[in-house]
mmCIF file of C-alpha atoms in Angstrom:
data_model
loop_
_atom_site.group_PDB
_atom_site.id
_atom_site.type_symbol
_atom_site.label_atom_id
_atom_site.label_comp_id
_atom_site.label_asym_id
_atom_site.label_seq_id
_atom_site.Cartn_x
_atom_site.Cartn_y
_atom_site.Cartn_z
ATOM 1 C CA UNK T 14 0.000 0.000 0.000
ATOM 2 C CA UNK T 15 1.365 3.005 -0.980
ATOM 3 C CA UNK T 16 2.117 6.123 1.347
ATOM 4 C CA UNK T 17 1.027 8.571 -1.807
ATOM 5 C CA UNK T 18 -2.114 8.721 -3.088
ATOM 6 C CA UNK T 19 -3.506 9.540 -6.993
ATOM 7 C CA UNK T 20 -7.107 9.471 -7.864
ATOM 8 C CA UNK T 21 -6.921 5.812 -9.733
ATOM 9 C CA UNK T 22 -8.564 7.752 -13.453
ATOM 10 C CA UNK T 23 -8.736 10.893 -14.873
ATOM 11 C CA UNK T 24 -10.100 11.996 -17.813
ATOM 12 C CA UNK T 25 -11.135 14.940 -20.857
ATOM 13 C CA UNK T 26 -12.016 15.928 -24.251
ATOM 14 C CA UNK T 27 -9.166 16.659 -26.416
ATOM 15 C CA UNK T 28 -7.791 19.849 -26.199
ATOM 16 C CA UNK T 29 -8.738 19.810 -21.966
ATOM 17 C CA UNK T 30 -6.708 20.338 -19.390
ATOM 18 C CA UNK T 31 -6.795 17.849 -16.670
ATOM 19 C CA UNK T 32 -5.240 17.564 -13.343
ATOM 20 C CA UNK T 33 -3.242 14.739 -11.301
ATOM 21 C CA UNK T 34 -3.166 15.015 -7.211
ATOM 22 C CA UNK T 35 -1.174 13.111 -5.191
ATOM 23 C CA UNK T 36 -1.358 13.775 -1.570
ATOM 24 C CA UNK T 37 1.277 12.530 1.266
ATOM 25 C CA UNK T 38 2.434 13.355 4.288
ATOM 26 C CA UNK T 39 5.237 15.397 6.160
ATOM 27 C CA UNK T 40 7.764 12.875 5.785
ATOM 28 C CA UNK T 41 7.418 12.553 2.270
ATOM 29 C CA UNK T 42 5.949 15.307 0.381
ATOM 30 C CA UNK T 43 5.940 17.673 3.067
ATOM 31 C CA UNK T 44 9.704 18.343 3.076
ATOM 32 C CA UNK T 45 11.047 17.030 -0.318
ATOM 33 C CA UNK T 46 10.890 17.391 -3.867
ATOM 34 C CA UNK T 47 8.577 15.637 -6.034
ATOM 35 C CA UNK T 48 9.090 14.262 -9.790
ATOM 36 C CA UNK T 49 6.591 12.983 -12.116
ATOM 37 C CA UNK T 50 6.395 9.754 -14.516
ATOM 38 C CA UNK T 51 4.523 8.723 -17.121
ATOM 39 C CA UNK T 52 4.106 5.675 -18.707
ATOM 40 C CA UNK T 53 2.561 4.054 -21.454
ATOM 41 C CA UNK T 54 1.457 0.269 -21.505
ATOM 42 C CA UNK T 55 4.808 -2.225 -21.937
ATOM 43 C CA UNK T 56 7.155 0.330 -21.847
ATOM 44 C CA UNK T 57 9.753 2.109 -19.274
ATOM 45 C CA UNK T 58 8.402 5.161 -17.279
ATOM 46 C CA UNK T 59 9.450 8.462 -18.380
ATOM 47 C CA UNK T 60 10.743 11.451 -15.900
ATOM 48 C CA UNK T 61 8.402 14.573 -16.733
ATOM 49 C CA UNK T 62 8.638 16.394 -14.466
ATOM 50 C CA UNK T 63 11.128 17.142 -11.548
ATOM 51 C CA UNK T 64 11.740 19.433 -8.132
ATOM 52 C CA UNK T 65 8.452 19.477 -7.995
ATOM 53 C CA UNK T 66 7.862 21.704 -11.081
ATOM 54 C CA UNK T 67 10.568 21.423 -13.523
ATOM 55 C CA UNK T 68 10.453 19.751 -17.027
ATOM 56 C CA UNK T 69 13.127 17.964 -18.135
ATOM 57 C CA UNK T 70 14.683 19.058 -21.441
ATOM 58 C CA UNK T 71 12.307 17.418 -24.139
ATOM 59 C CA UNK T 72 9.423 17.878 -22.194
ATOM 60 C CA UNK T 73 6.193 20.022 -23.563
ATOM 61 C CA UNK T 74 5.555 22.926 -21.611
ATOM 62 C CA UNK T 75 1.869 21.523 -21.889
ATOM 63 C CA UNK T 76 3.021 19.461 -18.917
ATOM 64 C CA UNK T 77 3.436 21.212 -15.396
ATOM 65 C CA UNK T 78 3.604 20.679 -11.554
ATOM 66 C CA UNK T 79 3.554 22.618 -8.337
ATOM 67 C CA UNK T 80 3.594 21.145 -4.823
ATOM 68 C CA UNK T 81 1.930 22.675 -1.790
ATOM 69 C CA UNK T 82 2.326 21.356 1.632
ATOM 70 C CA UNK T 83 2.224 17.656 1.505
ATOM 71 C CA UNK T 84 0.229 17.568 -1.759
ATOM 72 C CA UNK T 85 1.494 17.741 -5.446
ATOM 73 C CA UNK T 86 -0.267 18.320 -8.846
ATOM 74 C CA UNK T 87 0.482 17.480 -12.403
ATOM 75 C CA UNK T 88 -1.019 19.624 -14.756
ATOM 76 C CA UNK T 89 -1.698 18.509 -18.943
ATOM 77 C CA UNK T 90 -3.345 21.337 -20.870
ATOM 78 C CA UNK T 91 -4.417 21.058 -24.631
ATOM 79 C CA UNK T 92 -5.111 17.367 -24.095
ATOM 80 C CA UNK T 93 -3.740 14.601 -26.984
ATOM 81 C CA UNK T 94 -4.508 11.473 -27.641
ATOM 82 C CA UNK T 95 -0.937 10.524 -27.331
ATOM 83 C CA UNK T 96 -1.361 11.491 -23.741
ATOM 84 C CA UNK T 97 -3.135 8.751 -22.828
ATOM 85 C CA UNK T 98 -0.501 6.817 -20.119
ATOM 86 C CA UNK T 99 -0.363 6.204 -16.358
ATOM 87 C CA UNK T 100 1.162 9.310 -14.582
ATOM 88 C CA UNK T 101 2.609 8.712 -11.377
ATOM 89 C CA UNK T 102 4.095 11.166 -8.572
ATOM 90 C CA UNK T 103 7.340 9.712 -6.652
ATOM 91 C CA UNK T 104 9.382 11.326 -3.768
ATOM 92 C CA UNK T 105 11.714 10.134 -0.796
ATOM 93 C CA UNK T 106 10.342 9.108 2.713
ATOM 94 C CA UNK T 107 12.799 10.385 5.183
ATOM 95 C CA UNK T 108 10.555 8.019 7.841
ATOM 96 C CA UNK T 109 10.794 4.896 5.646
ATOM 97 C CA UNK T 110 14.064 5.695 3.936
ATOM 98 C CA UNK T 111 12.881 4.586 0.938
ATOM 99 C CA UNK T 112 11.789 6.574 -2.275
ATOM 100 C CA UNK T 113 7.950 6.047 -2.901
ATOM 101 C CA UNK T 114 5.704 6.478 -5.575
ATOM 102 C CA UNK T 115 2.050 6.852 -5.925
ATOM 103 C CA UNK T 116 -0.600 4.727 -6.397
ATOM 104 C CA UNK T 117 -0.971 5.714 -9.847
ATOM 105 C CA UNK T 118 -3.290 7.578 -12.284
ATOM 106 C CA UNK T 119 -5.046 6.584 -15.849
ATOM 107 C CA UNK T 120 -5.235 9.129 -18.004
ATOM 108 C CA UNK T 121 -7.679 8.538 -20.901
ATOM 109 C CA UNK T 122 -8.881 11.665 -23.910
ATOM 110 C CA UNK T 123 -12.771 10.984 -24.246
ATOM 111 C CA UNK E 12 24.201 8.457 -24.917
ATOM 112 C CA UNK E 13 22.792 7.143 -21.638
ATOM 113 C CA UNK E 14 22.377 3.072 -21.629
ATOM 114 C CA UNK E 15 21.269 0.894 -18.919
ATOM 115 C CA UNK E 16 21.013 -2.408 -19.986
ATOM 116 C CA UNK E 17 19.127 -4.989 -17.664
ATOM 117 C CA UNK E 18 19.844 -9.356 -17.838
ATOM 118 C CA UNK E 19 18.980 -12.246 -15.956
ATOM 119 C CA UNK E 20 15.818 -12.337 -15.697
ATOM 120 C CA UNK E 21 13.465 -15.527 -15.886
ATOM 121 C CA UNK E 22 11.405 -18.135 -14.152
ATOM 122 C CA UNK E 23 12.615 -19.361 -10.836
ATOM 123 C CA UNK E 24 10.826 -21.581 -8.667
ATOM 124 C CA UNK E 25 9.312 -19.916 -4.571
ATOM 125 C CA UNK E 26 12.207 -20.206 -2.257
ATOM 126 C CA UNK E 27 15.129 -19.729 -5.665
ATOM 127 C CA UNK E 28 17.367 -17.266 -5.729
ATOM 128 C CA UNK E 29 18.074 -15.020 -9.510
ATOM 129 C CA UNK E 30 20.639 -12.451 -9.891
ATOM 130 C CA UNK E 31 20.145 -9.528 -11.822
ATOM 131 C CA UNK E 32 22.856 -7.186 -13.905
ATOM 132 C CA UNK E 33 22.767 -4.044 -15.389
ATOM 133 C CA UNK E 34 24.961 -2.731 -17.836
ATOM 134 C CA UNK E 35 25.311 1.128 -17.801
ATOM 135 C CA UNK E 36 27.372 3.547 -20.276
ATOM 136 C CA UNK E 37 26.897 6.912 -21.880
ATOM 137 C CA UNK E 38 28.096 8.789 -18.554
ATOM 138 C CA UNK E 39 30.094 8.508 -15.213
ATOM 139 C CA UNK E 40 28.969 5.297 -13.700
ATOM 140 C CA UNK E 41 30.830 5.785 -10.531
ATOM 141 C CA UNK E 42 29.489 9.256 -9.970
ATOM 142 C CA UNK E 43 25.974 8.496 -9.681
ATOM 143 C CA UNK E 44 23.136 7.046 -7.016
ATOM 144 C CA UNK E 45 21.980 3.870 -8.973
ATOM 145 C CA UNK E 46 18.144 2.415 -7.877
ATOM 146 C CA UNK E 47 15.813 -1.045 -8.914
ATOM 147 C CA UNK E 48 12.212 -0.123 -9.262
ATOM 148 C CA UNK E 49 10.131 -2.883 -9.692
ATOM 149 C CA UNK E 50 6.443 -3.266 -11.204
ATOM 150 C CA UNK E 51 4.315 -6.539 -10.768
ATOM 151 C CA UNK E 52 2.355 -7.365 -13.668
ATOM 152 C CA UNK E 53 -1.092 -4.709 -13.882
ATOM 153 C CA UNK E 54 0.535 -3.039 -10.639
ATOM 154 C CA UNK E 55 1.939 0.623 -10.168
ATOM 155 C CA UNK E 56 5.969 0.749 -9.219
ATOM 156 C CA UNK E 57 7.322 0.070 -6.307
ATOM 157 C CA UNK E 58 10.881 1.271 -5.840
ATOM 158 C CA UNK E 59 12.997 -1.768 -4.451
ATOM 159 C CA UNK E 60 16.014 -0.675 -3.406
ATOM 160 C CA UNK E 61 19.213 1.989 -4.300
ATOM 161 C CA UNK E 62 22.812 2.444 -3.412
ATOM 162 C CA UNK E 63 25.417 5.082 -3.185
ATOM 163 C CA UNK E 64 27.887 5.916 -5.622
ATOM 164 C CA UNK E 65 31.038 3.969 -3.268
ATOM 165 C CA UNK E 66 28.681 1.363 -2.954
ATOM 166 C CA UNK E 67 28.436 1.412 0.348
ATOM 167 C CA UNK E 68 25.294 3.468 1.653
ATOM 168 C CA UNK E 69 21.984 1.106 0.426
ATOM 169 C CA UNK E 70 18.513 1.843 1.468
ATOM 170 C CA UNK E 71 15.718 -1.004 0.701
ATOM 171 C CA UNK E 72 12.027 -1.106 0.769
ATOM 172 C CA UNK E 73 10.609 -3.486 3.841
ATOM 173 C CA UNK E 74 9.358 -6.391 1.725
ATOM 174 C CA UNK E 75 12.712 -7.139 0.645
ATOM 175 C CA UNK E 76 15.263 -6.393 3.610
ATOM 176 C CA UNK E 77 17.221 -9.801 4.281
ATOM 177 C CA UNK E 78 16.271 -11.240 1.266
ATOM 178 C CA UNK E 79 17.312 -8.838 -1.598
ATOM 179 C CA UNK E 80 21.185 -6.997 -1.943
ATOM 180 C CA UNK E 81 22.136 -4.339 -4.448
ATOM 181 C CA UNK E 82 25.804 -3.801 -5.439
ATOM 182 C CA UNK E 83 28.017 -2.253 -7.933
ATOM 183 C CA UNK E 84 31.176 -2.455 -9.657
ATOM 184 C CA UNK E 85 32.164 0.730 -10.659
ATOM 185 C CA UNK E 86 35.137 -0.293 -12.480
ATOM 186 C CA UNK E 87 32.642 -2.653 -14.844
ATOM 187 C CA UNK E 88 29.781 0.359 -14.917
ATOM 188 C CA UNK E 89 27.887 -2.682 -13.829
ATOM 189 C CA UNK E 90 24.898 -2.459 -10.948
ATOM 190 C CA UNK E 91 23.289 -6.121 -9.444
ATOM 191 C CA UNK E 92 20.356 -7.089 -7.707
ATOM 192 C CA UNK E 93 20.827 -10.426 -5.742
ATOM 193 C CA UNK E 94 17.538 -11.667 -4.840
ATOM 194 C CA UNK E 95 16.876 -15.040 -2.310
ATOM 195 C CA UNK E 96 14.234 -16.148 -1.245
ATOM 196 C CA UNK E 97 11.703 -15.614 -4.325
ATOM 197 C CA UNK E 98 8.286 -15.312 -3.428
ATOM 198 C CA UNK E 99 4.908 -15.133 -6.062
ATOM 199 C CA UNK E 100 4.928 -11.717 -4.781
ATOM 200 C CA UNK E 101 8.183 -10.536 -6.009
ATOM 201 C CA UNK E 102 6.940 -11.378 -9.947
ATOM 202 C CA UNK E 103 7.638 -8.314 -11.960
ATOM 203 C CA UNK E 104 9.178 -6.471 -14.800
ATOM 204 C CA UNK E 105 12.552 -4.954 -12.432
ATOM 205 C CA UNK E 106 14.213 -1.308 -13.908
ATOM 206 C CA UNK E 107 17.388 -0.091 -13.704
ATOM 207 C CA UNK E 108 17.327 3.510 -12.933
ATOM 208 C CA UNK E 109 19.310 6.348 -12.201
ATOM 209 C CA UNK E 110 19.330 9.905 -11.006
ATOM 210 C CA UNK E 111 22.174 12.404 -13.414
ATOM 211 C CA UNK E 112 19.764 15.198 -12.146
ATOM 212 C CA UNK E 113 17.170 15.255 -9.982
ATOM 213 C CA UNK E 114 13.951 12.670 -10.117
ATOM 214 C CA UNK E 115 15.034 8.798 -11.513
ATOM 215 C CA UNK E 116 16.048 10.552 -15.029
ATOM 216 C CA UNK E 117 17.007 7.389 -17.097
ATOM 217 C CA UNK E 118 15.598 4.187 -17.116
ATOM 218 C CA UNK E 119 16.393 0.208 -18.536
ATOM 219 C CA UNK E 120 13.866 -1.079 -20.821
ATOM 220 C CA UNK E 121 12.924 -3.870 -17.562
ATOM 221 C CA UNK E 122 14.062 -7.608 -17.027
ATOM 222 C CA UNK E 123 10.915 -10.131 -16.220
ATOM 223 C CA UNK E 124 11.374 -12.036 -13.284
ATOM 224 C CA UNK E 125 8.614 -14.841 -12.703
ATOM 225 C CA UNK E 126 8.512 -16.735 -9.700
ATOM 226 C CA UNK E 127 6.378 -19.623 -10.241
ATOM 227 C CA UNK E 128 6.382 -23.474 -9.286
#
């Protein structure tokens, strides 16, 4: 069971925006960065975003995050098709000593 | 450019032991935090286990302390995963990952490991 939660689906029309939350604690979220993954089926997740609201180089500025407190969101504006993937939040846990990632979201364009 | 190349995966019976390697190149092995990341089959990912550049600091999640130990040989640009013990539970595609940045920036493309009688 993991110690950072996603809402399990989200979804929009193309062109949308929707957002990803993943809530934590003070151990976790509360006093570290947070990085973003996505991942589409059979293949290797992909860093998208990182310190809680930078893109990698490569990355769309469609994609965004911001973290406040011991909660994080992923933003996707001007929703594609191609963005259909699992999106999930990750961050160390100074109380387990162990990097954690959330439970996971499903991102589908109606 | 950034490789990380992932073997010895396969079937291995409950109560077997696997080893898994990880060939990295395309930037300064030795510099660098190296980390397994796991994902069972239709499951999210669970980060297993990572270890410090001299090979010597290693964190691991709780379902695999005294069964599971990560290591390195910097002067091969080589990471491992010795597993013992194999449960059902630990069936799953395992990553090699690292950090050049910040966030687990590169990934392998995932070794299968299926524990099954």
């Amino acid at each position: 069971q993991s110690v950072l939660t996603q809402p399990p689906s989200v979804s929009a029309a193309p062109g949308q925006k929707v957002t990803i939350s993943c809530s934590g604690s003070s151990s976790n979220i509360g006093n570290n960065y947070v990085s973003w993954y996505q991942q589409f089926p059979g293949t290797a997740p992909k860093l998208l975003i990182y310190d809680s609201d930078k893109r990698p180089s490569g990355i769309p500025d469609r994609f965004s995050g911001s973290k406040s407190g011991t909660s994080a969101t992923l933003g996707i504006t001007g929703l594609q098709t191609g963005d259909e993937a699992d999106y999930y939040c990750g961050t160390w846990d100074n109380s387990l000593t162990a990097y954690v990632f959330g439970t996971g979201t499903k991102v589908t364009v109606l | 450019e950034v490789q990380l190349v992932e073997s010895g995966g396969g079937l291995v019976q409950p109560g077997g032991s696997l080893r898994l390697s990880c060939a990295a190149s395309g930037f300064a092995f030795s510099n660098y935090w190296m980390t397994w990341v796991r994902q069972a089959p239709g499951r999210g990912l669970e980060w297993v286990a990572n270890i410090k550049k001299d090979g010597i600091e290693k964190y691991y999640v709780d379902s695999v302390k005294g069964r599971f130990t990560i290591s390195r040989d910097n002067a091969k640009n080589s990471l491992f995963l010795q597993m013992n013990n194999l449960r059902a539970e630990d069936t799953a595609v395992y990553y090699c990952s690292t950090s050049l940045a910040s966030g687990i920036d590169y990934w392998g493309q995932g070794s299968l490991v299926t524990v099954s009688s």
